[in-house]
């Protein structure tokens, strides 16, 4: 995992790139809640999204579920807001 400190109220950009062995669903979770879902049309998917940095610390991670139900997770990234 990684800890990133940014000014509260600013934007943080995430760039995601996944390569599987079959079609899959990629879910972005913030504090264990799904906030974004992308589905691949083949075995690869790239996307970018932004979130506003809050005053408290949030953690984000990627969960991937392939068509055959195999799963993978990315290490979490903590975003810590500062004034």
N, CA, C and O atoms as a printed pandas DataFrame, in Angstrom:
     atom_number atom_name residue_name chain_id  residue_number  x_coord  y_coord  z_coord
0              1         N          UNK        A               1    0.803   -1.182    0.000
1              2        CA          UNK        A               1    0.000    0.000    0.000
2              3         C          UNK        A               1    0.854    1.256    0.000
3              4         O          UNK        A               1    2.077    1.196    0.125
4              5         N          UNK        A               2    0.203    2.366   -0.138
5              6        CA          UNK        A               2    0.875    3.661   -0.197
6              7         C          UNK        A               2    0.007    4.692    0.508
7              8         O          UNK        A               2   -1.220    4.590    0.504
8              9         N          UNK        A               3    0.650    5.688    1.114
9             10        CA          UNK        A               3   -0.070    6.798    1.732
10            11         C          UNK        A               3    0.263    8.066    0.957
11            12         O          UNK        A               3    1.434    8.388    0.755
12            13         N          UNK        A               4   -0.771    8.786    0.525
13            14        CA          UNK        A               4   -0.612   10.032   -0.220
14            15         C          UNK        A               4   -1.290   11.137    0.578
15            16         O          UNK        A               4   -2.444   10.991    0.981
16            17         N          UNK        A               5   -0.588   12.235    0.808
17            18        CA          UNK        A               5   -1.161   13.385    1.504
18            19         C          UNK        A               5   -1.410   14.489    0.494
19            20         O          UNK        A               5   -0.507   14.886   -0.243
20            21         N          UNK        A               6   -2.657   14.986    0.466
21            22        CA          UNK        A               6   -3.037   16.063   -0.449
22            23         C          UNK        A               6   -3.901   17.057    0.301
23            24         O          UNK        A               6   -4.476   16.740    1.342
24            25         N          UNK        A               7   -3.983   18.249   -0.235
25            26        CA          UNK        A               7   -4.805   19.302    0.375
26            27         C          UNK        A               7   -6.283   18.910    0.306
27            28         O          UNK        A               7   -6.775   18.516   -0.751
28            29         N          UNK        A               8   -6.984   19.018    1.429
29            30        CA          UNK        A               8   -8.422   18.757    1.467
30            31         C          UNK        A               8   -9.128   19.652    0.457
31            32         O          UNK        A               8   -8.810   20.835    0.335
32            33         N          UNK        A               9  -10.084   19.081   -0.265
33            34        CA          UNK        A               9  -10.824   19.826   -1.280
34            35         C          UNK        A               9  -10.199   19.751   -2.657
35            36         O          UNK        A               9  -10.852   20.098   -3.642
36            37         N          UNK        A              10   -8.946   19.304   -2.759
37            38        CA          UNK        A              10   -8.306   19.155   -4.077
38            39         C          UNK        A              10   -8.751   17.836   -4.705
39            40         O          UNK        A              10   -9.437   17.037   -4.068
40            41         N          UNK        A              11   -8.366   17.621   -5.931
41            42        CA          UNK        A              11   -8.713   16.392   -6.650
42            43         C          UNK        A              11   -7.511   15.455   -6.683
43            44         O          UNK        A              11   -6.365   15.895   -6.772
44            45         N          UNK        A              12   -7.791   14.178   -6.610
45            46        CA          UNK        A              12   -6.751   13.170   -6.794
46            47         C          UNK        A              12   -7.178   12.302   -7.974
47            48         O          UNK        A              12   -8.335   11.892   -8.063
48            49         N          UNK        A              13   -6.244   12.026   -8.877
49            50        CA          UNK        A              13   -6.537   11.250  -10.075
50            51         C          UNK        A              13   -5.958    9.849   -9.933
51            52         O          UNK        A              13   -4.811    9.671   -9.523
52            53         N          UNK        A              14   -6.771    8.866  -10.278
53            54        CA          UNK        A              14   -6.356    7.467  -10.267
54            55         C          UNK        A              14   -6.327    6.958  -11.703
55            56         O          UNK        A              14   -7.276    7.178  -12.456
56            57         N          UNK        A              15   -5.262    6.288  -12.084
57            58        CA          UNK        A              15   -5.152    5.654  -13.398
58            59         C          UNK        A              15   -5.093    4.156  -13.173
59            60         O          UNK        A              15   -4.232    3.660  -12.446
60            61         N          UNK        A              16   -6.012    3.439  -13.802
61            62        CA          UNK        A              16   -6.154    2.005  -13.583
62            63         C          UNK        A              16   -5.924    1.268  -14.891
63            64         O          UNK        A              16   -6.447    1.661  -15.934
64            65         N          UNK        A              17   -5.145    0.205  -14.833
65            66        CA          UNK        A              17   -4.887   -0.648  -15.992
66            67         C          UNK        A              17   -4.927   -2.095  -15.528
67            68         O          UNK        A              17   -4.170   -2.487  -14.640
68            69         N          UNK        A              18   -5.813   -2.893  -16.131
69            70        CA          UNK        A              18   -5.977   -4.291  -15.727
70            71         C          UNK        A              18   -5.854   -5.164  -16.964
71            72         O          UNK        A              18   -6.414   -4.855  -18.015
72            73         N          UNK        A              19   -5.114   -6.261  -16.827
73            74        CA          UNK        A              19   -4.994   -7.262  -17.883
74            75         C          UNK        A              19   -5.273   -8.611  -17.247
75            76         O          UNK        A              19   -4.525   -9.066  -16.383
76            77         N          UNK        A              20   -6.344   -9.242  -17.676
77            78        CA          UNK        A              20   -6.726  -10.550  -17.140
78            79         C          UNK        A              20   -6.532  -11.630  -18.183
79            80         O          UNK        A              20   -5.884  -11.412  -19.206
80            81         N          UNK        A              21   -7.097  -12.796  -17.919
81            82        CA          UNK        A              21   -7.043  -13.899  -18.869
82            83         C          UNK        A              21   -8.390  -14.110  -19.557
83            84         O          UNK        A              21   -8.527  -14.971  -20.425
84            85         N          UNK        A              22   -9.385  -13.311  -19.156
85            86        CA          UNK        A              22  -10.739  -13.390  -19.722
86            87         C          UNK        A              22  -11.445  -12.066  -19.429
87            88         O          UNK        A              22  -10.853  -11.179  -18.814
88            89         N          UNK        A              23  -12.693  -11.920  -19.857
89            90        CA          UNK        A              23  -13.465  -10.720  -19.531
90            91         C          UNK        A              23  -13.609  -10.613  -18.016
91            92         O          UNK        A              23  -13.588  -11.619  -17.307
92            93         N          UNK        A              24  -13.758   -9.374  -17.528
93            94        CA          UNK        A              24  -13.832   -9.181  -16.079
94            95         C          UNK        A              24  -14.605   -7.929  -15.719
95            96         O          UNK        A              24  -14.929   -7.100  -16.570
96            97         N          UNK        A              25  -14.890   -7.819  -14.428
97            98        CA          UNK        A              25  -15.487   -6.625  -13.838
98            99         C          UNK        A              25  -14.457   -6.045  -12.886
99           100         O          UNK        A              25  -13.954   -6.752  -12.013
100          101         N          UNK        A              26  -14.137   -4.764  -13.042
101          102        CA          UNK        A              26  -13.204   -4.072  -12.153
102          103         C          UNK        A              26  -14.006   -3.128  -11.263
103          104         O          UNK        A              26  -14.765   -2.294  -11.758
104          105         N          UNK        A              27  -13.838   -3.260   -9.960
105          106        CA          UNK        A              27  -14.549   -2.420   -9.010
106          107         C          UNK        A              27  -13.546   -1.602   -8.207
107          108         O          UNK        A              27  -12.552   -2.136   -7.715
108          109         N          UNK        A              28  -13.808   -0.312   -8.077
109          110        CA          UNK        A              28  -13.025    0.554   -7.209
110          111         C          UNK        A              28  -13.804    0.685   -5.914
111          112         O          UNK        A              28  -14.997    0.989   -5.925
112          113         N          UNK        A              29  -13.128    0.456   -4.802
113          114        CA          UNK        A              29  -13.754    0.575   -3.488
114          115         C          UNK        A              29  -13.082    1.683   -2.695
115          116         O          UNK        A              29  -11.860    1.830   -2.726
116          117         N          UNK        A              30  -13.886    2.459   -1.986
117          118        CA          UNK        A              30  -13.397    3.491   -1.076
118          119         C          UNK        A              30  -13.949    3.146    0.298
119          120         O          UNK        A              30  -15.164    3.083    0.490
120          121         N          UNK        A              31  -13.053    2.924    1.251
121          122        CA          UNK        A              31  -13.456    2.536    2.609
122          123         C          UNK        A              31  -14.408    1.340    2.584
123          124         O          UNK        A              31  -15.402    1.304    3.309
124          125         N          UNK        A              32  -14.084    0.367    1.741
125          126        CA          UNK        A              32  -14.810   -0.906    1.578
126          127         C          UNK        A              32  -16.185   -0.790    0.928
127          128         O          UNK        A              32  -16.980   -1.728    1.002
128          129         N          UNK        A              33  -16.482    0.349    0.288
129          130        CA          UNK        A              33  -17.743    0.497   -0.447
130          131         C          UNK        A              33  -17.447    0.713   -1.921
131          132         O          UNK        A              33  -16.582    1.515   -2.271
132          133         N          UNK        A              34  -18.163    0.001   -2.788
133          134        CA          UNK        A              34  -17.963    0.126   -4.233
134          135         C          UNK        A              34  -18.403    1.518   -4.675
135          136         O          UNK        A              34  -19.527    1.939   -4.404
136          137         N          UNK        A              35  -17.496    2.234   -5.365
137          138        CA          UNK        A              35  -17.823    3.581   -5.856
138          139         C          UNK        A              35  -17.793    3.662   -7.383
139          140         O          UNK        A              35  -18.284    4.629   -7.964
140          141         N          UNK        A              36  -17.218    2.645   -8.033
141          142        CA          UNK        A              36  -17.107    2.671   -9.491
142          143         C          UNK        A              36  -16.963    1.247  -10.004
143          144         O          UNK        A              36  -16.233    0.443   -9.423
144          145         N          UNK        A              37  -17.668    0.932  -11.104
145          146        CA          UNK        A              37  -17.568   -0.387  -11.728
146          147         C          UNK        A              37  -17.309   -0.196  -13.220
147          148         O          UNK        A              37  -18.012    0.555  -13.896
148          149         N          UNK        A              38  -16.288   -0.889  -13.718
149          150        CA          UNK        A              38  -15.976   -0.899  -15.150
150          151         C          UNK        A              38  -15.958   -2.359  -15.591
151          152         O          UNK        A              38  -15.384   -3.209  -14.911
152          153         N          UNK        A              39  -16.588   -2.651  -16.734
153          154        CA          UNK        A              39  -16.570   -4.019  -17.252
154          155         C          UNK        A              39  -15.790   -4.049  -18.548
155          156         O          UNK        A              39  -15.956   -3.191  -19.416
156          157         N          UNK        A              40  -14.935   -5.056  -18.664
157          158        CA          UNK        A              40  -14.112   -5.175  -19.870
158          159         C          UNK        A              40  -14.908   -5.833  -20.992
159          160         O          UNK        A              40  -15.849   -6.588  -20.746
160          161         N          UNK        A              41  -14.516   -5.534  -22.221
161          162        CA          UNK        A              41  -15.124   -6.176  -23.385
162          163         C          UNK        A              41  -14.239   -7.330  -23.857
163          164         O          UNK        A              41  -14.660   -8.168  -24.654
164          165         N          UNK        A              42  -13.031   -7.354  -23.360
165          166        CA          UNK        A              42  -12.096   -8.439  -23.623
166          167         C          UNK        A              42  -11.268   -8.641  -22.368
167          168         O          UNK        A              42  -11.803   -8.498  -21.268
168          169         N          UNK        A              43   -9.986   -8.968  -22.480
169          170        CA          UNK        A              43   -9.198   -9.240  -21.274
170          171         C          UNK        A              43   -8.415   -8.042  -20.751
171          172         O          UNK        A              43   -7.613   -8.180  -19.828
172          173         N          UNK        A              44   -8.645   -6.853  -21.342
173          174        CA          UNK        A              44   -7.918   -5.652  -20.912
174          175         C          UNK        A              44   -8.880   -4.495  -20.686
175          176         O          UNK        A              44   -9.922   -4.396  -21.334
176          177         N          UNK        A              45   -8.508   -3.617  -19.750
177          178        CA          UNK        A              45   -9.329   -2.445  -19.465
178          179         C          UNK        A              45   -8.443   -1.370  -18.832
179          180         O          UNK        A              45   -7.686   -1.649  -17.902
180          181         N          UNK        A              46   -8.542   -0.157  -19.338
181          182        CA          UNK        A              46   -7.832    0.998  -18.789
182          183         C          UNK        A              46   -8.846    2.104  -18.554
183          184         O          UNK        A              46   -9.697    2.360  -19.405
184          185         N          UNK        A              47   -8.762    2.757  -17.407
185          186        CA          UNK        A              47   -9.643    3.886  -17.144
186          187         C          UNK        A              47   -9.024    4.800  -16.103
187          188         O          UNK        A              47   -8.105    4.414  -15.380
188          189         N          UNK        A              48   -9.542    6.015  -16.038
189          190        CA          UNK        A              48   -9.078    7.039  -15.108
190          191         C          UNK        A              48  -10.302    7.617  -14.408
191          192         O          UNK        A              48  -11.372    7.742  -15.005
192          193         N          UNK        A              49  -10.135    7.967  -13.140
193          194        CA          UNK        A              49  -11.214    8.649  -12.429
194          195         C          UNK        A              49  -10.608    9.589  -11.399
195          196         O          UNK        A              49   -9.456    9.425  -10.996
196          197         N          UNK        A              50  -11.390   10.574  -10.978
197          198        CA          UNK        A              50  -10.949   11.549   -9.982
198          199         C          UNK        A              50  -11.884   11.531   -8.783
199          200         O          UNK        A              50  -13.072   11.230   -8.899
200          201         N          UNK        A              51  -11.314   11.862   -7.627
201          202        CA          UNK        A              51  -12.098   11.992   -6.397
202          203         C          UNK        A              51  -11.619   13.225   -5.649
203          204         O          UNK        A              51  -10.449   13.599   -5.725
204          205         N          UNK        A              52  -12.534   13.846   -4.931
205          206        CA          UNK        A              52  -12.160   14.983   -4.095
206          207         C          UNK        A              52  -11.561   14.461   -2.792
207          208         O          UNK        A              52  -12.070   13.515   -2.192
208          209         N          UNK        A              53  -10.484   15.088   -2.372
209          210        CA          UNK        A              53   -9.823   14.708   -1.125
210          211         C          UNK        A              53  -10.623   15.285    0.036
211          212         O          UNK        A              53  -10.881   16.487    0.087
212          213         N          UNK        A              54  -11.010   14.426    0.960
213          214        CA          UNK        A              54  -11.771   14.866    2.122
214          215         C          UNK        A              54  -10.863   15.273    3.274
215          216         O          UNK        A              54   -9.639   15.272    3.145
216          217         N          UNK        A              55  -11.466   15.614    4.382
217          218        CA          UNK        A              55  -10.692   16.008    5.563
218          219         C          UNK        A              55  -10.214   14.799    6.358
219          220         O          UNK        A              55   -9.263   14.897    7.134
220          221         N          UNK        A              56  -10.868   13.670    6.165
221          222        CA          UNK        A              56  -10.430   12.462    6.865
222          223         C          UNK        A              56   -9.637   11.578    5.898
223          224         O          UNK        A              56   -9.593   11.835    4.695
224          225         N          UNK        A              57   -9.023   10.549    6.438
225          226        CA          UNK        A              57   -8.238    9.634    5.614
226          227         C          UNK        A              57   -9.169    8.606    4.974
227          228         O          UNK        A              57   -9.996    8.005    5.660
228          229         N          UNK        A              58   -9.039    8.405    3.675
229          230        CA          UNK        A              58   -9.812    7.401    2.948
230          231         C          UNK        A              58   -8.853    6.397    2.335
231          232         O          UNK        A              58   -7.713    6.735    2.018
232          233         N          UNK        A              59   -9.311    5.157    2.167
233          234        CA          UNK        A              59   -8.483    4.191    1.466
234          235         C          UNK        A              59   -9.237    3.625    0.266
235          236         O          UNK        A              59  -10.444    3.388    0.316
236          237         N          UNK        A              60   -8.489    3.419   -0.806
237          238        CA          UNK        A              60   -9.030    2.963   -2.081
238          239         C          UNK        A              60   -8.299    1.695   -2.497
239          240         O          UNK        A              60   -7.097    1.551   -2.270
240          241         N          UNK        A              61   -9.043    0.778   -3.109
241          242        CA          UNK        A              61   -8.395   -0.378   -3.710
242          243         C          UNK        A              61   -9.238   -0.901   -4.863
243          244         O          UNK        A              61  -10.407   -0.547   -5.014
244          245         N          UNK        A              62   -8.621   -1.744   -5.664
245          246        CA          UNK        A              62   -9.235   -2.321   -6.860
246          247         C          UNK        A              62   -9.526   -3.789   -6.588
247          248         O          UNK        A              62   -8.683   -4.514   -6.060
248          249         N          UNK        A              63  -10.732   -4.219   -6.956
249          250        CA          UNK        A              63  -11.095   -5.645   -6.895
250          251         C          UNK        A              63  -11.532   -6.059   -8.300
251          252         O          UNK        A              63  -12.379   -5.408   -8.913
252          253         N          UNK        A              64  -10.957   -7.128   -8.795
253          254        CA          UNK        A              64  -11.265   -7.618  -10.142
254          255         C          UNK        A              64  -11.869   -9.012  -10.030
255          256         O          UNK        A              64  -11.344   -9.877   -9.330
256          257         N          UNK        A              65  -12.988   -9.215  -10.735
257          258        CA          UNK        A              65  -13.619  -10.529  -10.787
258          259         C          UNK        A              65  -13.757  -10.922  -12.255
259          260         O          UNK        A              65  -14.458  -10.265  -13.026
260          261         N          UNK        A              66  -13.074  -12.006  -12.627
261          262        CA          UNK        A              66  -13.148  -12.478  -14.006
262          263         C          UNK        A              66  -14.444  -13.241  -14.243
263          264         O          UNK        A              66  -15.145  -13.626  -13.307
264          265         N          UNK        A              67  -14.741  -13.447  -15.521
265          266        CA          UNK        A              67  -15.924  -14.176  -15.947
266          267         C          UNK        A              67  -15.975  -15.571  -15.305
267          268         O          UNK        A              67  -17.058  -16.081  -15.017
268          269         N          UNK        A              68  -14.803  -16.189  -15.082
269          270        CA          UNK        A              68  -14.737  -17.522  -14.476
270          271         C          UNK        A              68  -14.746  -17.470  -12.945
271          272         O          UNK        A              68  -14.500  -18.483  -12.290
272          273         N          UNK        A              69  -15.032  -16.277  -12.365
273          274        CA          UNK        A              69  -15.139  -16.036  -10.920
274          275         C          UNK        A              69  -13.792  -15.962  -10.190
275          276         O          UNK        A              69  -13.778  -15.812   -8.968
276          277         N          UNK        A              70  -12.661  -16.063  -10.901
277          278        CA          UNK        A              70  -11.374  -15.832  -10.250
278          279         C          UNK        A              70  -11.276  -14.359   -9.901
279          280         O          UNK        A              70  -11.760  -13.505  -10.644
280          281         N          UNK        A              71  -10.642  -14.057   -8.755
281          282        CA          UNK        A              71  -10.563  -12.674   -8.293
282          283         C          UNK        A              71   -9.122  -12.266   -8.004
283          284         O          UNK        A              71   -8.253  -13.097   -7.740
284          285         N          UNK        A              72   -8.903  -10.956   -8.062
285          286        CA          UNK        A              72   -7.615  -10.352   -7.706
286          287         C          UNK        A              72   -7.895   -9.009   -7.051
287          288         O          UNK        A              72   -8.907   -8.370   -7.339
288          289         N          UNK        A              73   -6.996   -8.581   -6.167
289          290        CA          UNK        A              73   -7.117   -7.299   -5.479
290          291         C          UNK        A              73   -5.798   -6.552   -5.603
291          292         O          UNK        A              73   -4.730   -7.162   -5.649
292          293         N          UNK        A              74   -5.882   -5.242   -5.657
293          294        CA          UNK        A              74   -4.682   -4.402   -5.617
294          295         C          UNK        A              74   -4.449   -3.974   -4.174
295          296         O          UNK        A              74   -5.382   -3.939   -3.371
296          297         N          UNK        A              75   -3.219   -3.653   -3.854
297          298        CA          UNK        A              75   -2.914   -3.112   -2.528
298          299         C          UNK        A              75   -3.611   -1.768   -2.364
299          300         O          UNK        A              75   -3.755   -1.034   -3.341
300          301         N          UNK        A              76   -4.044   -1.431   -1.166
301          302        CA          UNK        A              76   -4.769   -0.167   -0.959
302          303         C          UNK        A              76   -3.854    1.062   -1.053
303          304         O          UNK        A              76   -2.643    0.994   -0.843
304          305         N          UNK        A              77   -4.488    2.165   -1.374
305          306        CA          UNK        A              77   -3.835    3.468   -1.367
306          307         C          UNK        A              77   -4.628    4.342   -0.393
307          308         O          UNK        A              77   -5.838    4.508   -0.545
308          309         N          UNK        A              78   -3.945    4.892    0.596
309          310        CA          UNK        A              78   -4.594    5.793    1.556
310          311         C          UNK        A              78   -4.391    7.220    1.090
311          312         O          UNK        A              78   -3.273    7.624    0.767
312          313         N          UNK        A              79   -5.481    7.987    1.054
313          314        CA          UNK        A              79   -5.425    9.410    0.705
314          315         C          UNK        A              79   -5.756   10.178    1.974
315          316         O          UNK        A              79   -6.853   10.068    2.522
316          317         N          UNK        A              80   -4.791   10.950    2.424
317          318        CA          UNK        A              80   -4.928   11.689    3.670
318          319         C          UNK        A              80   -5.080   13.174    3.362
319          320         O          UNK        A              80   -4.188   13.777    2.767
320          321         N          UNK        A              81   -6.198   13.766    3.760
321          322        CA          UNK        A              81   -6.444   15.188    3.536
322          323         C          UNK        A              81   -5.749   16.041    4.581
323          324         O          UNK        A              81   -5.707   15.686    5.759
324          325         N          UNK        A              82   -5.199   17.175    4.139
325          326        CA          UNK        A              82   -4.618   18.119    5.083
326          327         C          UNK        A              82   -5.126   19.510    4.754
327          328         O          UNK        A              82   -5.472   19.797    3.608
328          329         N          UNK        A              83   -5.170   20.374    5.757
329          330        CA          UNK        A              83   -5.691   21.729    5.566
330          331         C          UNK        A              83   -4.647   22.643    4.991
331          332         O          UNK        A              83   -4.917   23.823    4.766
